[in-house]
PDB file of C-alpha atoms in Angstrom:
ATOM      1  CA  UNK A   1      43.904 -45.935 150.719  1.00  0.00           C
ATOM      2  CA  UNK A   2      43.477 -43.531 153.350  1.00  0.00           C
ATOM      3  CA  UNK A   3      40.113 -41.637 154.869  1.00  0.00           C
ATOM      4  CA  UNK A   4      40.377 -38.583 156.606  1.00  0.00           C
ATOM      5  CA  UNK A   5      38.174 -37.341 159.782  1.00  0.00           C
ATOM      6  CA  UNK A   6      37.628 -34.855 162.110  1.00  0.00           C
ATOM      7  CA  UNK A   7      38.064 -35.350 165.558  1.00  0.00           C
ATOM      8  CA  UNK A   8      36.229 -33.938 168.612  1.00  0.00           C
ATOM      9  CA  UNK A   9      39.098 -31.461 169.615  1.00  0.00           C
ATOM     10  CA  UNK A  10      38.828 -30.346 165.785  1.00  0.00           C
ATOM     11  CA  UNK A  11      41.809 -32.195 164.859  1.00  0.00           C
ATOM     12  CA  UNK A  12      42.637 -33.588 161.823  1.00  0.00           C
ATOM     13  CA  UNK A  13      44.050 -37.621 161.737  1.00  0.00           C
ATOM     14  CA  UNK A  14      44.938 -40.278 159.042  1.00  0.00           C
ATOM     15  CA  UNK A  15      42.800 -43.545 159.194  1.00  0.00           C
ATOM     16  CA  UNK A  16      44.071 -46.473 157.474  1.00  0.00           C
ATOM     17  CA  UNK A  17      42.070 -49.501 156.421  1.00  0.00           C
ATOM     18  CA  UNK A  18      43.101 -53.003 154.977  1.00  0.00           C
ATOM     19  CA  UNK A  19      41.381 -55.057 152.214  1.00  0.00           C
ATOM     20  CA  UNK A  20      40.229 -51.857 150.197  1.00  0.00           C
ATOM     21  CA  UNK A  21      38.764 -52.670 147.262  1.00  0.00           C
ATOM     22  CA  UNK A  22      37.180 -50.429 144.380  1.00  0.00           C
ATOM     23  CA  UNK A  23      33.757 -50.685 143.445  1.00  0.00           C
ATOM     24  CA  UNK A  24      31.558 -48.788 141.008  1.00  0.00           C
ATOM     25  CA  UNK A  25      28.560 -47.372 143.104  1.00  0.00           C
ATOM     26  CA  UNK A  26      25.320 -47.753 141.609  1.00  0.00           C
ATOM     27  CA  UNK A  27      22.370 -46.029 144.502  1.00  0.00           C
ATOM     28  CA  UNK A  28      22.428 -45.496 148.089  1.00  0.00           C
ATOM     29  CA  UNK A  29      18.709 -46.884 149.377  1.00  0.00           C
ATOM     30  CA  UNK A  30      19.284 -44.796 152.540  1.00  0.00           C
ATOM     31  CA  UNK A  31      21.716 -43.567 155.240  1.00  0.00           C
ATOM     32  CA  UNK A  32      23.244 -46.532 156.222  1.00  0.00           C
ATOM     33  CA  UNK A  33      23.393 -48.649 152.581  1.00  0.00           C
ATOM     34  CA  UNK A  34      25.239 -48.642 149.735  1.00  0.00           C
ATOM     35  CA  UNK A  35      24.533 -50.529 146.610  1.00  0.00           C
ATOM     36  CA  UNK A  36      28.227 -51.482 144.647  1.00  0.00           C
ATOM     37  CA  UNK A  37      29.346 -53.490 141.731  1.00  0.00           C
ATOM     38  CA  UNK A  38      32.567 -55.303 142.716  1.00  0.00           C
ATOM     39  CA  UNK A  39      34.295 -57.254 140.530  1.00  0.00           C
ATOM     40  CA  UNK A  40      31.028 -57.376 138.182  1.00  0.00           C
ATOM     41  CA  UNK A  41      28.578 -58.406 140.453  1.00  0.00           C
ATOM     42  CA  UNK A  42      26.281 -56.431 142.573  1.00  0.00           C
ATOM     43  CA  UNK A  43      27.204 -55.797 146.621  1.00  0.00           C
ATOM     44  CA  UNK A  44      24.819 -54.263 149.177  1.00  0.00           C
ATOM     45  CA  UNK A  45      27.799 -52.268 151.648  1.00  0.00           C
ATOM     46  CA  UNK A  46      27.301 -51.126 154.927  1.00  0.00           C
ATOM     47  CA  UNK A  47      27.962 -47.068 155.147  1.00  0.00           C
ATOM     48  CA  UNK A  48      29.926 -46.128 158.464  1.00  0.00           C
ATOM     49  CA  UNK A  49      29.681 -42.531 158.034  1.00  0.00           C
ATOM     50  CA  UNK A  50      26.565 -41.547 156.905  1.00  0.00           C
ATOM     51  CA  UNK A  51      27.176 -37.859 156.696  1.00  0.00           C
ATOM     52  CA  UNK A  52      26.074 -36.336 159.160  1.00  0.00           C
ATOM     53  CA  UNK A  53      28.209 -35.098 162.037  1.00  0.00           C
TER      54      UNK A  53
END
């Protein structure tokens, strides 16, 4: 799975992160939390980008 950002000099690079996994998201509390269901039980996920640049 990749993620894309953008750089300071307004260049675009690939990121690539190991042990992925897909989750259903079910609320985000507030900038930095995410609540997921993985694998059927519930997950509280820490958000690294929380939107604003």
């Amino acid at each position: 799975m990749k993620s894309v950002f953008c750089s300071l000099e307004e260049e675009w690079e690939s990121v690539h992160y190991s042990g992925v996994r897909r989750g259903v998201f079910v609320e985000r509390p507030n900038r930095f939390v995410a609540h997921v269901e993985l694998d059927g039980q519930p997950v509280v996920c820490h958000v690294k980008n929380t939107g604003r640049c």
